[in-house]
Coordinates of C-alpha atoms in Angstrom, one line a residue:
X1 CA 44.9 3.8 -46.3
X2 CA 48.5 4.7 -45.4
X3 CA 49.5 5.8 -42.0
X4 CA 46.9 6.2 -39.2
X5 CA 46.8 9.9 -39.8
X6 CA 45.8 9.4 -43.4
X7 CA 43.0 7.1 -42.3
X8 CA 41.2 10.1 -40.8
X9 CA 41.7 12.4 -43.8
X10 CA 38.4 13.3 -45.3
X11 CA 38.1 13.9 -49.1
X12 CA 37.0 17.4 -50.1
X13 CA 33.5 17.7 -51.5
X14 CA 33.8 18.5 -55.3
X15 CA 31.0 21.1 -55.2
X16 CA 30.9 22.6 -51.7
X17 CA 33.3 25.1 -50.2
X18 CA 35.1 24.8 -46.9
X19 CA 35.4 27.4 -44.2
X20 CA 31.8 28.3 -43.5
X21 CA 30.6 28.3 -39.9
X22 CA 28.0 25.6 -39.5
X23 CA 25.4 25.5 -36.7
X24 CA 23.9 22.1 -35.9
X25 CA 20.8 22.7 -33.7
X26 CA 18.9 19.7 -32.1
X27 CA 15.5 20.5 -30.8
X28 CA 14.8 17.7 -28.2
X29 CA 11.4 16.1 -28.4
X30 CA 10.3 18.0 -31.5
X31 CA 8.3 15.8 -33.9
X32 CA 5.9 16.5 -36.7
X33 CA 2.3 15.5 -36.3
X34 CA -1.2 16.6 -37.4
X35 CA -2.0 20.1 -36.2
X36 CA -4.6 20.0 -33.3
X37 CA -5.0 21.4 -29.8
X38 CA -2.9 18.6 -28.3
X39 CA 0.1 19.4 -30.6
X40 CA 2.0 21.8 -28.4
X41 CA 4.4 22.7 -31.2
X42 CA 1.5 23.6 -33.5
X43 CA -0.3 25.7 -30.8
X44 CA 2.9 27.5 -29.6
X45 CA 4.1 30.6 -31.3
X46 CA 7.1 29.3 -33.2
X47 CA 7.6 31.8 -36.1
X48 CA 11.2 30.7 -36.8
X49 CA 10.5 27.0 -37.1
X50 CA 7.3 27.9 -39.1
X51 CA 9.3 30.0 -41.5
X52 CA 11.8 27.1 -42.1
X53 CA 8.9 24.7 -42.8
X54 CA 7.1 27.1 -45.0
X55 CA 10.1 28.5 -46.8
X56 CA 11.9 26.8 -49.7
X57 CA 10.4 23.2 -49.9
X58 CA 13.8 21.8 -51.1
X59 CA 15.4 23.0 -47.8
X60 CA 13.0 21.3 -45.3
X61 CA 11.9 17.7 -45.0
X62 CA 11.1 15.0 -42.4
X63 CA 13.3 12.1 -41.3
X64 CA 12.8 9.0 -39.2
X65 CA 13.9 9.0 -35.5
X66 CA 12.5 5.7 -34.2
X67 CA 12.6 2.0 -34.7
X68 CA 15.2 0.5 -37.1
X69 CA 16.4 4.0 -38.1
X70 CA 18.1 4.3 -34.7
X71 CA 19.0 0.7 -34.2
X72 CA 15.9 -0.4 -32.2
X73 CA 14.3 -3.8 -33.0
X74 CA 10.9 -2.9 -34.3
X75 CA 9.1 0.0 -35.9
X76 CA 6.9 0.2 -32.8
X77 CA 10.0 1.2 -30.7
X78 CA 10.0 4.9 -29.9
X79 CA 13.3 6.7 -30.3
X80 CA 15.0 8.3 -27.3
X81 CA 17.6 10.9 -26.8
X82 CA 20.5 8.5 -26.3
X83 CA 20.0 6.4 -29.4
X84 CA 19.0 9.6 -31.3
X85 CA 22.2 11.4 -30.5
X86 CA 24.3 8.2 -31.1
X87 CA 22.8 8.1 -34.7
X88 CA 23.2 11.9 -35.3
X89 CA 26.9 11.8 -34.3
X90 CA 27.9 8.4 -35.7
X91 CA 26.4 8.7 -39.1
X92 CA 25.6 5.0 -39.1
X93 CA 23.0 2.8 -37.4
X94 CA 24.2 0.6 -34.5
X95 CA 22.1 -2.1 -32.8
X96 CA 20.6 -0.6 -29.5
X97 CA 18.7 -1.6 -26.5
X98 CA 16.5 -4.7 -26.9
X99 CA 18.3 -5.7 -30.1
X100 CA 21.7 -5.8 -28.3
X101 CA 20.1 -8.0 -25.6
X102 CA 18.5 -10.3 -28.2
X103 CA 21.9 -10.8 -29.9
X104 CA 23.8 -11.4 -26.6
X105 CA 21.2 -14.0 -25.4
X106 CA 21.0 -15.7 -28.8
X107 CA 24.8 -16.1 -29.1
X108 CA 25.3 -16.9 -25.4
X109 CA 27.8 -14.0 -25.2
X110 CA 25.9 -12.6 -22.3
X111 CA 27.2 -15.4 -20.1
X112 CA 30.8 -14.8 -21.1
X113 CA 30.9 -11.1 -20.3
X114 CA 32.3 -9.4 -17.3
X115 CA 28.9 -8.5 -15.9
X116 CA 27.6 -12.0 -15.7
X117 CA 30.9 -13.3 -14.3
X118 CA 30.7 -10.7 -11.6
X119 CA 27.2 -11.7 -10.4
X120 CA 28.0 -15.4 -10.9
X121 CA 30.4 -15.2 -7.9
X122 CA 27.3 -15.2 -5.7
X123 CA 25.6 -18.3 -7.2
X124 CA 27.4 -20.8 -4.9
X125 CA 26.1 -19.4 -1.6
X126 CA 23.7 -16.6 -2.4
X127 CA 20.5 -15.9 -4.3
X128 CA 20.2 -14.4 -7.8
X129 CA 17.4 -11.7 -7.8
X130 CA 15.9 -10.5 -11.0
X131 CA 14.0 -7.2 -10.8
X132 CA 12.1 -5.6 -13.7
X133 CA 9.0 -5.1 -15.7
X134 CA 6.9 -8.2 -16.6
X135 CA 5.7 -7.3 -20.1
X136 CA 6.0 -8.1 -23.7
X137 CA 5.6 -4.5 -24.6
X138 CA 9.3 -4.3 -25.8
X139 CA 9.7 -0.7 -24.5
X140 CA 11.5 -1.4 -21.2
X141 CA 11.7 -5.2 -21.1
X142 CA 10.5 -8.4 -22.7
X143 CA 9.2 -11.5 -21.0
X144 CA 10.9 -13.8 -23.5
X145 CA 14.3 -12.3 -22.6
X146 CA 13.6 -12.8 -18.9
X147 CA 12.7 -16.5 -19.6
X148 CA 15.9 -17.0 -21.5
X149 CA 17.9 -15.3 -18.8
X150 CA 16.3 -17.5 -16.1
X151 CA 17.2 -20.7 -18.1
X152 CA 20.7 -19.5 -18.9
X153 CA 21.5 -18.4 -15.3
X154 CA 20.3 -21.9 -14.0
X155 CA 22.5 -23.6 -16.6
X156 CA 25.4 -21.5 -15.4
X157 CA 25.1 -22.4 -11.8
X158 CA 22.4 -20.3 -10.2
X159 CA 20.8 -22.6 -7.6
X160 CA 18.4 -20.1 -5.9
X161 CA 16.6 -17.5 -8.0
X162 CA 14.0 -14.9 -6.9
X163 CA 12.0 -12.6 -9.3
X164 CA 10.7 -9.2 -8.3
X165 CA 8.1 -8.6 -10.9
X166 CA 6.6 -5.2 -11.8
X167 CA 3.3 -5.2 -13.6
X168 CA 2.9 -3.1 -16.7
X169 CA -0.5 -2.0 -18.2
X170 CA 1.1 1.0 -19.8
X171 CA 3.0 -0.4 -22.8
X172 CA 0.5 -3.3 -23.0
X173 CA -3.2 -3.7 -22.2
X174 CA -4.3 -3.2 -18.6
X175 CA -5.2 -6.6 -17.1
X176 CA -2.5 -8.5 -19.1
X177 CA -0.5 -8.8 -15.9
X178 CA -2.3 -12.0 -14.8
X179 CA -1.3 -13.8 -18.0
X180 CA 2.3 -12.6 -17.8
X181 CA 2.6 -13.7 -14.1
X182 CA 1.2 -17.1 -15.1
X183 CA 3.8 -17.4 -17.9
X184 CA 6.5 -16.5 -15.5
X185 CA 5.3 -19.0 -12.9
X186 CA 5.3 -21.8 -15.6
X187 CA 9.0 -21.0 -16.4
X188 CA 9.9 -21.0 -12.7
X189 CA 8.0 -24.3 -12.2
X190 CA 10.1 -25.9 -15.0
X191 CA 13.3 -24.8 -13.1
X192 CA 11.9 -26.2 -9.9
X193 CA 11.4 -29.5 -11.6
X194 CA 15.2 -29.5 -12.3
X195 CA 15.9 -28.9 -8.6
X196 CA 16.4 -25.1 -8.7
X197 CA 14.8 -23.1 -5.9
X198 CA 13.1 -20.5 -8.2
X199 CA 10.1 -18.4 -7.3
X200 CA 8.6 -14.9 -7.4
X201 CA 9.5 -12.9 -4.3
X202 CA 7.6 -9.6 -4.7
X203 CA 5.7 -7.4 -7.0
X204 CA 3.7 -4.2 -7.7
X205 CA 2.6 -1.8 -10.4
X206 CA 5.4 -0.1 -12.3
X207 CA 4.1 3.5 -11.7
X208 CA 3.7 2.9 -8.0
X209 CA 6.6 0.6 -7.3
X210 CA 10.2 1.1 -8.4
X211 CA 9.9 2.5 -11.9
X212 CA 9.9 6.3 -11.3
X213 CA 12.2 8.4 -13.5
X214 CA 13.9 11.8 -13.6
X215 CA 13.9 11.7 -9.8
X216 CA 10.2 12.7 -9.8
X217 CA 9.1 10.7 -6.8
X218 CA 11.6 8.7 -4.7
X219 CA 8.7 7.2 -2.7
X220 CA 8.0 5.0 -5.7
X221 CA 11.5 3.5 -5.5
X222 CA 11.3 3.2 -1.7
X223 CA 8.1 1.1 -2.0
X224 CA 10.0 -1.2 -4.2
X225 CA 13.0 -1.3 -1.9
X226 CA 10.9 -2.1 1.1
X227 CA 9.3 -5.1 -0.8
X228 CA 12.4 -6.3 -2.7
X229 CA 15.2 -5.8 -0.1
X230 CA 13.4 -5.6 3.3
X231 CA 10.6 -8.1 2.4
X232 CA 8.0 -5.7 3.7
X233 CA 4.8 -4.7 1.9
X234 CA 1.2 -3.9 2.9
X235 CA 0.0 -7.1 1.1
X236 CA 1.3 -10.6 1.7
X237 CA 0.4 -13.6 -0.5
X238 CA 1.6 -17.2 -0.9
X239 CA 1.0 -17.2 -4.7
X240 CA 2.0 -14.4 -7.1
X241 CA -0.8 -15.1 -9.6
X242 CA -3.4 -14.9 -6.8
X243 CA -1.7 -11.7 -5.6
X244 CA -2.2 -10.0 -8.9
X245 CA -5.8 -11.2 -9.3
X246 CA -6.7 -10.1 -5.8
X247 CA -5.0 -6.7 -5.9
X248 CA -6.7 -6.0 -9.3
X249 CA -10.1 -6.4 -7.5
X250 CA -9.4 -3.3 -5.3
X251 CA -11.4 -0.2 -6.2
X252 CA -9.9 1.7 -9.2
X253 CA -7.0 -0.8 -9.3
X254 CA -5.0 -1.2 -12.5
X255 CA -1.8 -2.9 -13.5
X256 CA 0.3 0.3 -13.5
X257 CA -0.6 1.2 -9.9
X258 CA -0.9 -2.2 -8.3
X259 CA 0.0 -2.0 -4.6
X260 CA 3.3 -3.6 -3.6
X261 CA 3.2 -7.2 -2.3
X262 CA 5.6 -9.8 -1.0
X263 CA 5.3 -13.6 -1.3
X264 CA 5.5 -15.4 2.0
X265 CA 6.0 -19.1 3.0
X266 CA 3.6 -21.1 5.2
X267 CA 5.0 -19.5 8.3
X268 CA 4.4 -16.0 6.9
X269 CA 8.0 -15.3 6.2
X270 CA 9.0 -13.5 3.0
X271 CA 10.5 -16.0 0.6
X272 CA 13.1 -13.7 -1.0
X273 CA 14.3 -10.5 0.6
X274 CA 17.7 -9.4 -0.8
X275 CA 20.5 -10.3 1.7
X276 CA 24.2 -10.0 2.1
X277 CA 26.0 -12.2 -0.5
X278 CA 23.2 -12.1 -3.0
X279 CA 23.4 -11.0 -6.7
X280 CA 20.9 -8.6 -8.2
X281 CA 20.2 -8.0 -11.9
X282 CA 17.7 -5.4 -13.1
X283 CA 16.6 -6.9 -16.4
X284 CA 15.0 -3.8 -18.1
X285 CA 17.0 -2.8 -21.1
X286 CA 15.6 0.7 -21.3
X287 CA 17.4 3.1 -18.9
X288 CA 15.1 5.9 -17.9
X289 CA 13.0 4.0 -15.3
X290 CA 15.9 2.0 -13.9
X291 CA 18.4 4.7 -13.0
X292 CA 16.9 5.6 -9.7
X293 CA 16.8 2.0 -8.4
X294 CA 20.4 1.6 -9.7
X295 CA 21.5 4.5 -7.6
X296 CA 19.8 3.0 -4.5
X297 CA 21.4 -0.4 -5.1
X298 CA 24.9 1.0 -6.0
X299 CA 25.6 4.2 -4.2
X300 CA 27.1 4.0 -0.7
X301 CA 26.3 7.6 0.2
X302 CA 22.7 7.5 -0.9
X303 CA 20.3 9.9 0.8
X304 CA 17.0 10.0 -1.1
X305 CA 15.3 7.8 1.4
X306 CA 16.2 5.7 4.4
X307 CA 17.2 2.3 3.0
X308 CA 17.1 0.8 6.6
X309 CA 19.3 -2.1 5.6
X310 CA 21.9 -2.0 2.7
X311 CA 22.9 -5.5 1.8
X312 CA 26.3 -6.2 0.5
X313 CA 25.5 -7.5 -3.0
X314 CA 26.9 -7.8 -6.5
X315 CA 24.6 -5.8 -8.8
X316 CA 24.5 -5.6 -12.6
X317 CA 22.1 -3.9 -15.0
X318 CA 20.9 -5.6 -18.2
X319 CA 22.7 -2.7 -19.8
X320 CA 24.5 0.4 -18.4
X321 CA 21.7 2.8 -17.8
X322 CA 23.7 6.0 -17.6
X323 CA 26.8 6.2 -19.6
X324 CA 27.9 9.5 -18.1
X325 CA 27.4 8.4 -14.5
X326 CA 28.7 5.0 -15.5
X327 CA 25.7 3.5 -13.7
X328 CA 25.6 0.7 -12.9
X329 CA 29.3 0.0 -13.0
X330 CA 28.5 -3.7 -14.0
X331 CA 26.1 -4.7 -16.7
X332 CA 25.4 -7.9 -18.7
X333 CA 25.3 -6.4 -22.2
X334 CA 27.8 -3.8 -23.4
X335 CA 26.6 -0.7 -25.2
X336 CA 27.3 -0.6 -29.0
X337 CA 30.9 0.0 -29.8
X338 CA 30.6 3.2 -31.9
X339 CA 33.8 4.2 -33.6
X340 CA 34.8 6.9 -36.1
X341 CA 32.2 9.4 -35.2
X342 CA 31.6 12.5 -37.3
X343 CA 32.9 14.6 -34.4
X344 CA 36.2 12.8 -34.3
X345 CA 36.6 13.0 -38.1
X346 CA 35.9 16.7 -38.2
X347 CA 38.2 17.6 -35.4
X348 CA 41.0 15.5 -37.0
X349 CA 40.5 17.5 -40.2
X350 CA 40.9 20.7 -38.3
X351 CA 37.2 21.6 -37.8
X352 CA 37.0 23.6 -34.5
X353 CA 34.0 22.6 -32.6
X354 CA 31.8 24.2 -29.9
X355 CA 29.1 22.0 -28.1
X356 CA 26.6 23.3 -25.6
X357 CA 23.4 22.4 -23.7
X358 CA 22.1 22.5 -20.2
X359 CA 22.8 19.7 -17.7
X360 CA 19.9 17.4 -18.6
X361 CA 21.0 17.1 -22.3
X362 CA 24.7 18.1 -22.1
X363 CA 25.8 14.5 -22.2
X364 CA 23.7 13.9 -25.3
X365 CA 25.4 16.6 -27.4
X366 CA 28.9 15.5 -26.2
X367 CA 29.1 11.9 -24.7
X368 CA 26.4 10.2 -26.8
X369 CA 27.2 12.3 -29.9
X370 CA 30.8 11.1 -29.7
X371 CA 29.8 7.4 -29.6
X372 CA 29.4 7.0 -25.8
X373 CA 32.8 8.5 -25.2
X374 CA 33.8 11.0 -22.6
X375 CA 36.1 14.0 -23.0
X376 CA 37.6 15.9 -25.9
X377 CA 39.2 14.5 -29.1
X378 CA 41.5 17.6 -29.1
X379 CA 41.2 20.2 -26.4
X380 CA 42.9 22.8 -28.6
X381 CA 40.1 22.5 -31.1
X382 CA 37.0 21.9 -29.0
X383 CA 35.0 23.6 -26.3
X384 CA 32.1 22.0 -24.5
X385 CA 29.9 24.2 -22.3
X386 CA 27.4 22.9 -19.8
X387 CA 24.8 25.3 -18.4
X388 CA 23.4 24.0 -15.0
X389 CA 19.8 23.0 -15.3
X390 CA 17.2 24.1 -12.8
X391 CA 17.1 21.6 -9.9
X392 CA 14.6 20.9 -7.2
X393 CA 11.6 21.7 -9.4
X394 CA 9.8 19.9 -12.2
X395 CA 10.5 21.4 -15.6
X396 CA 6.9 22.6 -16.2
X397 CA 7.5 25.2 -13.4
X398 CA 10.1 27.0 -15.5
X399 CA 9.4 25.8 -19.0
X400 CA 11.8 28.3 -20.6
X401 CA 14.5 26.2 -18.9
X402 CA 18.0 27.4 -20.1
X403 CA 17.2 27.9 -23.8
X404 CA 18.1 31.5 -23.7
X405 CA 21.4 30.9 -21.9
X406 CA 22.3 28.1 -24.4
X407 CA 21.5 30.4 -27.3
X408 CA 23.5 33.3 -25.9
X409 CA 26.6 31.2 -25.3
X410 CA 26.2 29.7 -28.8
X411 CA 25.7 33.1 -30.4
X412 CA 28.9 34.4 -28.7
X413 CA 30.8 31.3 -29.9
X414 CA 29.7 31.9 -33.5
X415 CA 30.5 35.6 -33.4
X416 CA 33.9 35.0 -31.8
X417 CA 35.1 33.4 -35.1
X418 CA 36.9 30.7 -33.0
X419 CA 34.7 27.8 -34.2
X420 CA 33.8 26.2 -37.5
X421 CA 30.9 24.2 -36.0
X422 CA 28.6 24.9 -33.1
X423 CA 26.2 22.2 -32.0
X424 CA 23.5 22.6 -29.4
X425 CA 20.6 20.7 -27.8
X426 CA 17.6 22.7 -26.8
X427 CA 15.8 20.3 -24.3
X428 CA 12.5 22.2 -23.7
X429 CA 10.1 20.2 -25.9
X430 CA 11.2 16.9 -24.4
X431 CA 11.8 17.7 -20.7
X432 CA 8.6 19.8 -20.3
X433 CA 6.7 17.4 -22.6
X434 CA 7.5 14.6 -20.2
X435 CA 5.6 16.4 -17.4
X436 CA 2.4 16.1 -19.4
X437 CA 1.6 19.8 -18.7
X438 CA 0.3 21.0 -22.1
X439 CA 0.2 24.7 -21.3
X440 CA 3.8 24.6 -20.0
X441 CA 4.9 22.6 -23.1
X442 CA 3.4 25.2 -25.4
X443 CA 5.5 27.8 -23.6
X444 CA 8.5 25.5 -23.7
X445 CA 8.2 25.2 -27.5
X446 CA 8.0 29.0 -27.9
X447 CA 11.2 29.4 -25.8
X448 CA 13.1 26.8 -28.0
X449 CA 12.0 28.7 -31.1
X450 CA 13.3 32.0 -29.7
X451 CA 16.6 30.3 -28.9
X452 CA 16.8 29.0 -32.5
X453 CA 16.2 32.6 -33.7
X454 CA 19.2 33.9 -31.7
X455 CA 21.5 31.3 -33.2
X456 CA 20.3 31.8 -36.8
X457 CA 20.7 35.5 -36.5
X458 CA 24.3 35.0 -35.5
X459 CA 24.8 32.6 -38.4
X460 CA 23.4 35.3 -40.7
X461 CA 25.9 37.8 -39.3
X462 CA 28.9 35.6 -40.1
X463 CA 27.7 34.3 -43.5
X464 CA 27.3 30.8 -42.1
X465 CA 25.1 27.8 -42.6
X466 CA 22.5 26.2 -40.3
X467 CA 21.1 22.7 -40.0
X468 CA 18.1 22.4 -37.6
X469 CA 16.7 19.0 -36.6
X470 CA 15.4 17.0 -33.7
X471 CA 16.3 13.7 -31.9
X472 CA 12.8 12.2 -31.5
X473 CA 9.1 13.3 -31.1
X474 CA 7.3 14.3 -27.8
X475 CA 5.8 17.7 -27.7
X476 CA 3.8 17.3 -31.0
X477 CA 1.3 14.9 -29.4
X478 CA 0.4 15.3 -25.8
X479 CA -2.5 12.8 -25.6
X480 CA -2.9 9.0 -25.7
X481 CA -4.9 7.9 -28.7
X482 CA -7.2 5.0 -29.4
X483 CA -7.1 2.7 -32.4
X484 CA -9.0 5.3 -34.5
X485 CA -6.4 7.9 -33.6
X486 CA -8.8 9.9 -31.4
X487 CA -7.8 11.1 -27.9
X488 CA -8.2 8.2 -25.4
X489 CA -10.4 8.8 -22.3
X490 CA -9.9 7.3 -18.8
X491 CA -12.7 5.7 -16.8
X492 CA -14.0 9.1 -15.8
X493 CA -14.2 10.4 -19.3
X494 CA -11.1 12.6 -19.0
X495 CA -8.5 12.8 -21.7
X496 CA -5.4 10.7 -21.0
X497 CA -2.3 12.8 -21.2
X498 CA 0.7 11.4 -23.1
X499 CA 4.0 12.1 -21.4
X500 CA 6.2 9.7 -23.5
X501 CA 8.2 10.1 -26.7
X502 CA 6.4 9.3 -30.0
X503 CA 7.2 7.5 -33.2
X504 CA 6.6 10.6 -35.3
X505 CA 9.2 11.8 -37.8
X506 CA 11.2 14.9 -37.1
X507 CA 12.0 17.9 -39.3
X508 CA 15.4 18.8 -40.7
X509 CA 16.0 22.2 -42.3
X510 CA 19.1 23.7 -43.9
X511 CA 19.9 27.3 -45.0
X512 CA 21.9 30.4 -44.2
X513 CA 23.8 32.9 -46.3
X514 CA 26.8 30.5 -46.6
X515 CA 24.8 27.7 -48.2
X516 CA 26.1 27.2 -51.7
X517 CA 23.6 27.8 -54.5
X518 CA 22.0 24.7 -55.8
X519 CA 22.1 22.8 -52.5
X520 CA 18.8 21.0 -51.9
X521 CA 17.5 17.8 -50.2
X522 CA 17.7 14.8 -52.4
X523 CA 14.4 13.2 -53.6
X524 CA 15.7 9.7 -53.7
X525 CA 16.1 9.1 -49.9
X526 CA 12.4 9.0 -48.7
X527 CA 13.3 6.8 -45.7
X528 CA 16.2 9.0 -44.5
X529 CA 16.7 9.0 -40.8
X530 CA 18.9 10.6 -38.1
X531 CA 21.9 8.6 -39.2
X532 CA 21.9 10.5 -42.5
X533 CA 22.4 13.8 -40.8
X534 CA 26.2 13.4 -40.1
X535 CA 27.1 13.0 -43.8
X536 CA 24.9 16.0 -44.5
X537 CA 26.7 18.4 -42.1
X538 CA 30.1 17.0 -43.2
X539 CA 29.1 18.1 -46.7
X540 CA 28.2 21.5 -45.4
X541 CA 31.7 21.7 -44.0
X542 CA 33.0 21.0 -47.5
X543 CA 33.9 17.3 -47.0
X544 CA 32.7 14.0 -48.3
X545 CA 31.6 11.6 -45.5
X546 CA 33.4 8.3 -45.1
X547 CA 32.1 5.6 -47.5
X548 CA 30.3 3.5 -44.9
X549 CA 28.3 6.4 -43.5
X550 CA 24.6 6.6 -44.3
X551 CA 24.3 8.8 -47.4
X552 CA 24.0 12.5 -47.2
X553 CA 20.5 14.0 -47.5
X554 CA 21.7 16.8 -49.8
X555 CA 22.9 17.2 -53.3
X556 CA 24.1 20.1 -55.4
X557 CA 22.4 20.9 -58.6
X558 CA 23.9 23.2 -61.2
X559 CA 21.6 26.1 -61.6

């Protein structure tokens, strides 16, 4: 390919012109589902997105944003913003999350990495603590991975192991916690037979102990800290299986909200508080519900609750949970090595780029888009603008978030003539959708639609092209559903609100006065996904994508 400069040279597209301003708009958490009262996108006033959907059929379609399409192991795995933006920016599919952990465990590479070597330093004199969700749901963790890690750690010198197990009942059936705890106990018993001091030290339900997210309720993390680190909890048991069975008998008890407990010895002393010189591994592979605990374990100047005692430990995550905060600083499995992203190609071919979002998604449209890489490729050709998100409130309080400000800054960037590409993330559907507040989510979707209008109007003014898509679903279905697809009810007959992402496909639309005649979505890529988007917008800039990119979604037909 000649010199390194030539390696980055993109071929011109034979039928598409260069020099048009292209707007790439990502609506966060905006999937496509059946229209009903729980589909906030359907209920909301969204005239702009409606007009794209109901306009020219060859300029609008659906693409996959979950499972294998974004590098996750199974088709039951919901997409998320990190893997979604990785795929959008990289133009190829890289193994993510659980799949990376599976590969690292199967090959044994996990035990050769820096992260494992770092915690291994404590094996001689200290205890190895494993904290995470006891489940086979495959969303946050998997029991089989934990069992392999226990076995591997013992083979690599861990003499004393304690597990702090969180019960699930959210990604798996309520009540399954008893069986999972029995399976874990069997694995620990096998280690004990080999002379390893291995036992469960504490536990509790995931939604009540440890696994809060988005800094919603630090008390959840504190309850976990008290049990795991201080060895203090309202309930003490000698046997973890008995603990789960007993606590499930309390009125209204369920796996998700099980009270915290510690396991004690015959003298009533906790068997496994985290002490100076110990190693800690949080074994969840999914990030969102581990970040808060990671902060409590890692940050010296932590002020969200009184930790009482802060042990000097060596801590590693199963993966790095926040690439921007580089948290935790040690991890057992490295993120995918994503090279040659679309952003770098375009900049190296002189495409001037503007990227913008508010704080909660700014990293997605920059860091994750660029292959988990911080900073600019070329400061002369790029500008990244972060608009501070509201803080100190939940996002349903101000569901408009910063959509208008993002749109205004992007409009100005388009009209300035300084940029060939603007890319933005409008977070409303996702961040407000996560609160479970349907009314607020409807308002959020309306605001996102208004922001899209402002950007498309600017594109119209400069004779440019737009590509509007999403990173995964969320706001389009706000209720949990039973096997028949009907809204699921709780014990009291109330509808159960869904706050998570979904596995629904997401829309992609193209248009604008600069779009060459005869451009339309191809008919021969029915299973297209987020990774096909990069080649698509590279075409819109007048370039062919690199040969190993997932194919473009568009073609040019001669009229």
